[in-house]
Tab-separated table of C-alpha atoms in Angstrom:
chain	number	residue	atom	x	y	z
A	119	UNK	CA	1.530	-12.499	21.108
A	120	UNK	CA	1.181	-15.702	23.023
A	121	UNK	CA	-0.064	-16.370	26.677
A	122	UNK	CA	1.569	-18.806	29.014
A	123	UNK	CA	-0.896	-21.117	27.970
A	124	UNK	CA	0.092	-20.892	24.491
A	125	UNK	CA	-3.226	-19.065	23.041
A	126	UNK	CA	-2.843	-16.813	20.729
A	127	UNK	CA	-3.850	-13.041	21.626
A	128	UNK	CA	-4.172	-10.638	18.598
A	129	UNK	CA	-2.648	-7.237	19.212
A	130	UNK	CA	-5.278	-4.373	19.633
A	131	UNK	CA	-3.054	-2.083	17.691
A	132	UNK	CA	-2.753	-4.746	15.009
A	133	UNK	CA	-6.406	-5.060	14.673
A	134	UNK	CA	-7.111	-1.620	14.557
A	135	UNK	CA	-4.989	-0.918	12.154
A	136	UNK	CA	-6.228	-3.955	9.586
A	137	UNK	CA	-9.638	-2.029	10.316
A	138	UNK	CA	-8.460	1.146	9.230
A	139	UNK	CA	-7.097	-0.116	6.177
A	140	UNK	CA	-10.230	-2.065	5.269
A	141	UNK	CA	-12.518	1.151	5.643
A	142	UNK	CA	-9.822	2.469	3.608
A	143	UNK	CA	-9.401	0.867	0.851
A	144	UNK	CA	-13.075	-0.054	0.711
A	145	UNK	CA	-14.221	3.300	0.217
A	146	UNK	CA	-11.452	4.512	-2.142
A	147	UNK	CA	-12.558	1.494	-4.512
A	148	UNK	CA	-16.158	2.590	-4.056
A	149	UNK	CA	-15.326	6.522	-4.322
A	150	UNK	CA	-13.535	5.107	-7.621
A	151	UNK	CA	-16.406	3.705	-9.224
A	152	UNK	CA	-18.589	6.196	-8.097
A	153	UNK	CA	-16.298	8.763	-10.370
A	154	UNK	CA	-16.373	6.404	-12.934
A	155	UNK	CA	-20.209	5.849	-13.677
A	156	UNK	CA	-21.810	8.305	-16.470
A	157	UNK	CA	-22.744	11.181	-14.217
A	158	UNK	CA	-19.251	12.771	-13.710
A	159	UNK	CA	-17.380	12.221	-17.116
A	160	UNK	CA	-16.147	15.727	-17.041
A	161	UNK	CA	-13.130	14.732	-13.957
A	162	UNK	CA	-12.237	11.851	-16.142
A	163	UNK	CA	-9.819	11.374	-18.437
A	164	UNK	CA	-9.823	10.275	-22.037
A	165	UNK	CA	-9.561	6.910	-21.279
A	166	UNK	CA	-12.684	5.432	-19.228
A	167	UNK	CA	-10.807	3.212	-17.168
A	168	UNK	CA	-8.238	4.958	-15.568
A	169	UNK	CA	-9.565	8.452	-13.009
A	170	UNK	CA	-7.384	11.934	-13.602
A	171	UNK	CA	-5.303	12.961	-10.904
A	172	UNK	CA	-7.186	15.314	-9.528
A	173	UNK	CA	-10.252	12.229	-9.175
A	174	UNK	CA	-7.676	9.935	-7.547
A	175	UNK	CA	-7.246	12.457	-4.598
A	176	UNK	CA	-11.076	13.465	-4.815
A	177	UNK	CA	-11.420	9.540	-3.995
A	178	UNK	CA	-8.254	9.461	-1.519
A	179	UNK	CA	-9.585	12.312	0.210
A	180	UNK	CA	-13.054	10.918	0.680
A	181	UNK	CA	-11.781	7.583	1.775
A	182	UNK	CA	-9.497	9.265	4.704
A	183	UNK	CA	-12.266	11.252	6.046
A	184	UNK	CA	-14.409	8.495	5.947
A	185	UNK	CA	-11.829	6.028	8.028
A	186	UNK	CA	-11.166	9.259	10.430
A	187	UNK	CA	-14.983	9.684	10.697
A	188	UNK	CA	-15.600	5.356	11.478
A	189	UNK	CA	-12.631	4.632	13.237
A	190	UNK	CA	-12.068	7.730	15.732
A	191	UNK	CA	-14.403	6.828	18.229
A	192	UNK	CA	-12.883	3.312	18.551
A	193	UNK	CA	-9.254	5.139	19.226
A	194	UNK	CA	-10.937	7.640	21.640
A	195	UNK	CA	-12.528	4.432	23.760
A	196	UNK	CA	-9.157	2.662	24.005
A	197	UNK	CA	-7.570	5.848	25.150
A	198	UNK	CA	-10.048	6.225	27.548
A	199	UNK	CA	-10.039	2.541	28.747
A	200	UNK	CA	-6.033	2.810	29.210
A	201	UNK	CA	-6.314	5.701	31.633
């Protein structure tokens, strides 16, 4: 979005939602290799580089509650700011 003056403005929405995707995908890569390390071999499969299914949404499921739990407060502010 562009002003008159021809600065640039980033989007709020836009920005919130590259934050909620870097929280994300940050801790579903860390929730990843946290599965993978010695201590939990018994949710992994055969192969040591690739997490069962049931892993994958342990680490998907971790990594949304996490975003809800970091980013919530940010949508409850703007909600708040709008009214």
């Amino acid at each position: 979005m562009a002003t008159p003056n021809g600065l640039v403005v980033p989007n709020i929405k836009n920005v919130q939602s590259l934050l909620i995707l870097e929280v994300y995908f940050t801790m579903y890569e860390q929730l990843k290799s946290l599965l993978q390390s010695e201590g939990v071999q018994i949710i992994i499969s055969t192969d040591c580089h690739n997490l069962s299914v049931g892993a994958n949404m342990m680490a998907a499921s971790g990594a949304g509650a996490t975003t809800t739990m970091f980013t919530n407060p940010l949508w409850v502010v703007k909600t708040r700011l709008q009214v």
